[in-house]
Short mmCIF file of C-alpha atoms in Angstrom, two decimals:
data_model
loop_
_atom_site.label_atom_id
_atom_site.label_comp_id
_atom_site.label_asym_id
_atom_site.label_seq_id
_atom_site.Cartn_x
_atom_site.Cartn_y
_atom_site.Cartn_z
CA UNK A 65 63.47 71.66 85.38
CA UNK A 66 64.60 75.53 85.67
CA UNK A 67 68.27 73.71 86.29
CA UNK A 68 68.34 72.02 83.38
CA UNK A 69 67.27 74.93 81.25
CA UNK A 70 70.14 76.92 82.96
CA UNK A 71 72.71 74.17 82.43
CA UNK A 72 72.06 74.08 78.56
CA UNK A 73 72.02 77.97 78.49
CA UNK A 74 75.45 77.97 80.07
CA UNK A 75 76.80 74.91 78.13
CA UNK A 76 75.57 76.62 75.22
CA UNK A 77 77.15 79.73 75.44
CA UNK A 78 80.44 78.01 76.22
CA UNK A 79 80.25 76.23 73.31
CA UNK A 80 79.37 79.88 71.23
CA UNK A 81 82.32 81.25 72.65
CA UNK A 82 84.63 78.55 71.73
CA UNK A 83 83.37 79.18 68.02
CA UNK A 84 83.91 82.87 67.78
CA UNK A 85 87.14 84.47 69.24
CA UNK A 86 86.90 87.10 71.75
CA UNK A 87 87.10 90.74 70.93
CA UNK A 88 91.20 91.11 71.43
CA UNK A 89 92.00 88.33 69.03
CA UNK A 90 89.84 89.58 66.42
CA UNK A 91 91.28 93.07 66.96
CA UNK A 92 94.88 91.56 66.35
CA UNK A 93 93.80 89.78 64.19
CA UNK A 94 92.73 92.58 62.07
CA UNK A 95 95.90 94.24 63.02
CA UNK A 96 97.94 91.87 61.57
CA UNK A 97 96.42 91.68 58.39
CA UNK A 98 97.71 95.75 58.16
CA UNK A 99 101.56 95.52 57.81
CA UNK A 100 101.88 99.02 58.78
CA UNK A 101 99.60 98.77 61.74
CA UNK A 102 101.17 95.51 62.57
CA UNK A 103 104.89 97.33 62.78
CA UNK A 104 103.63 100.22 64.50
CA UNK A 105 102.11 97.97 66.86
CA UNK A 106 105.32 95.73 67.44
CA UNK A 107 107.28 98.90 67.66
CA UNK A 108 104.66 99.72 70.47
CA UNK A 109 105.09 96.65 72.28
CA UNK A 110 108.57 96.78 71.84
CA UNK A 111 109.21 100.20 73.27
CA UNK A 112 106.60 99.12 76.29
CA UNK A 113 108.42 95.77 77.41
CA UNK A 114 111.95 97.74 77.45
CA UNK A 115 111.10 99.97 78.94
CA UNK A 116 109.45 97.99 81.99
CA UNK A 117 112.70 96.02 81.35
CA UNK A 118 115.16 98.58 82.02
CA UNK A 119 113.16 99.78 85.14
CA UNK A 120 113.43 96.23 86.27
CA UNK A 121 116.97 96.42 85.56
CA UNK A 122 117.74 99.36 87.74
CA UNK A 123 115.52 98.03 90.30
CA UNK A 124 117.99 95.69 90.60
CA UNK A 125 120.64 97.85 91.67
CA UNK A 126 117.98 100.15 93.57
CA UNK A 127 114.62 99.64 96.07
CA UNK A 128 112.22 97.78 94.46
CA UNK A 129 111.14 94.75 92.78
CA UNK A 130 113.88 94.04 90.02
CA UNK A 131 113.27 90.60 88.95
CA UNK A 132 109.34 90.99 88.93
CA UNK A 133 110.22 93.92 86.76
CA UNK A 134 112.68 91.69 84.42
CA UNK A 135 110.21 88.86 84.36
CA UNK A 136 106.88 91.37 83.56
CA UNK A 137 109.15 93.31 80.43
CA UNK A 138 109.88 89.84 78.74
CA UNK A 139 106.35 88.74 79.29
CA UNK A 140 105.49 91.63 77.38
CA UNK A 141 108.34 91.33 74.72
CA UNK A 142 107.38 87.52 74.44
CA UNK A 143 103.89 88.24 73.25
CA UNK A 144 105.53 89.50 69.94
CA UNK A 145 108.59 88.24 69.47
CA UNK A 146 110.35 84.53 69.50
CA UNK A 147 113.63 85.69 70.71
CA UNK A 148 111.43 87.08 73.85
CA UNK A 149 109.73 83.73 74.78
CA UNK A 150 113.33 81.83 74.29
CA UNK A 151 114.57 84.60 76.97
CA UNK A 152 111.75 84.14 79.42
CA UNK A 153 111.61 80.54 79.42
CA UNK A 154 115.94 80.55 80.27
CA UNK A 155 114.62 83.24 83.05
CA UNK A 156 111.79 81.03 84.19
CA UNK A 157 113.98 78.08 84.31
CA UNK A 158 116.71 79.77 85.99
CA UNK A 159 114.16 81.29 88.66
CA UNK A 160 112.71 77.73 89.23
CA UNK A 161 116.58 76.32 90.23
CA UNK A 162 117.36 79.38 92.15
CA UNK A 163 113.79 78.37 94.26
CA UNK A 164 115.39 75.21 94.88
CA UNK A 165 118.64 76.22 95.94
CA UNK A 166 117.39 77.96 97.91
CA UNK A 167 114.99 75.84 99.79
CA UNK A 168 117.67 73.25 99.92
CA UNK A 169 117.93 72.64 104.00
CA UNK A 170 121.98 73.12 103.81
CA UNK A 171 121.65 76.66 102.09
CA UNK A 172 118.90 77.84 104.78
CA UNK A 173 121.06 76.73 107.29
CA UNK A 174 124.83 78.37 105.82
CA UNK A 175 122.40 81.59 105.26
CA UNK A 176 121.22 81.58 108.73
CA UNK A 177 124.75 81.68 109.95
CA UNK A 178 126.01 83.92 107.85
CA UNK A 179 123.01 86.41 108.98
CA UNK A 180 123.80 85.69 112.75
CA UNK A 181 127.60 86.00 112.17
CA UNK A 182 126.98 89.54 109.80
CA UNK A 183 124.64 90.95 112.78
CA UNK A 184 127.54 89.91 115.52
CA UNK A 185 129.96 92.00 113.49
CA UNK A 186 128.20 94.34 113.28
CA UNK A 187 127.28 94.78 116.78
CA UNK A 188 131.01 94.33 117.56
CA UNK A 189 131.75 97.31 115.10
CA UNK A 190 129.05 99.57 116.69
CA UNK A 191 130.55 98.73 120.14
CA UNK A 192 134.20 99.49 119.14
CA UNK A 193 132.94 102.61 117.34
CA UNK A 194 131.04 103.52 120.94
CA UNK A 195 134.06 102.70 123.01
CA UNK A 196 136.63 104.70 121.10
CA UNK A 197 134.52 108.04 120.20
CA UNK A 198 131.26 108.26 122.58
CA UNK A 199 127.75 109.27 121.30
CA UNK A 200 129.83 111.65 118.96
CA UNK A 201 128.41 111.55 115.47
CA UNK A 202 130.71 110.77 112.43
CA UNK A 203 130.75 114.32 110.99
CA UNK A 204 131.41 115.59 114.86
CA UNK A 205 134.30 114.14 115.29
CA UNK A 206 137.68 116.49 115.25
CA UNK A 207 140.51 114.07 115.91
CA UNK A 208 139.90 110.78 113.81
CA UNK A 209 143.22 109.18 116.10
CA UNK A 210 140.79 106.55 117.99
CA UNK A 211 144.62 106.69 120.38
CA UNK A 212 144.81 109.28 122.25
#
């Protein structure tokens, strides 16, 4: 009986919160109906996602997570502006074929070759490097001749 009672409380406040919109919709909601509040709050939004857009842009070039910074500043554009969603759903698309490039069995396997091939150069170069000059460090080194 008590289970009942709880299952018609819950379904019942389920239904009361599908009438009446939560507290963030009314607030923009009232926010909208204020054109200057609704331009200062677009300018808000607008100065927020490009901003968290450009850091995603230089994290591109730098340490860090550049496309989750790309992706997060248009989510944020997007929630006020068209030309925003139209951008993120072209980036969400083009992240979706770059996933399946890249878990196509041929790319794994050219990538895993190039990686072995990169690291034997490598290897090669530190060897030469060891061979010709010693333990000497790079800004050590007097004659830069590797003949001598």
């Amino acid at each position: 009986m008590a289970i009942k009672q709880e299952k018609e409380l819950s379904s019942s406040a389920v239904e009361g919160a599908e009438e009446k919109p939560g507290g963030f919709v009314r607030f923009r909601a009232f926010i909208r109906r204020n054109r200057l509040l609704n331009t200062t709050w677009q300018i808000g939004v607008f100065t927020v996602g490009v901003t968290v857009l450009l850091g995603g842009l230089v994290m591109m070039v730098t340490p860090g997570p550049g496309i989750v910074g790309i992706v997060v500043g248009l989510a944020i554009l997007a929630t006020e502006f068209a030309w925003a969603q139209r951008a993120l759903h072209r980036a969400r698309q083009a992240a979706e074929r770059a996933k399946e490039k890249a878990l196509d069995p041929r790319t794994k396997r050219r990538n895993a070759i190039m990686a072995v091939l990169a690291g034997i150069l490598a290897g090669a170069a530190v060897t030469a490097y060891l061979i010709i000059y010693g333990f000497a460090l790079p800004w050590n080194i007097t004659d830069l001749t590797p003949w001598q």
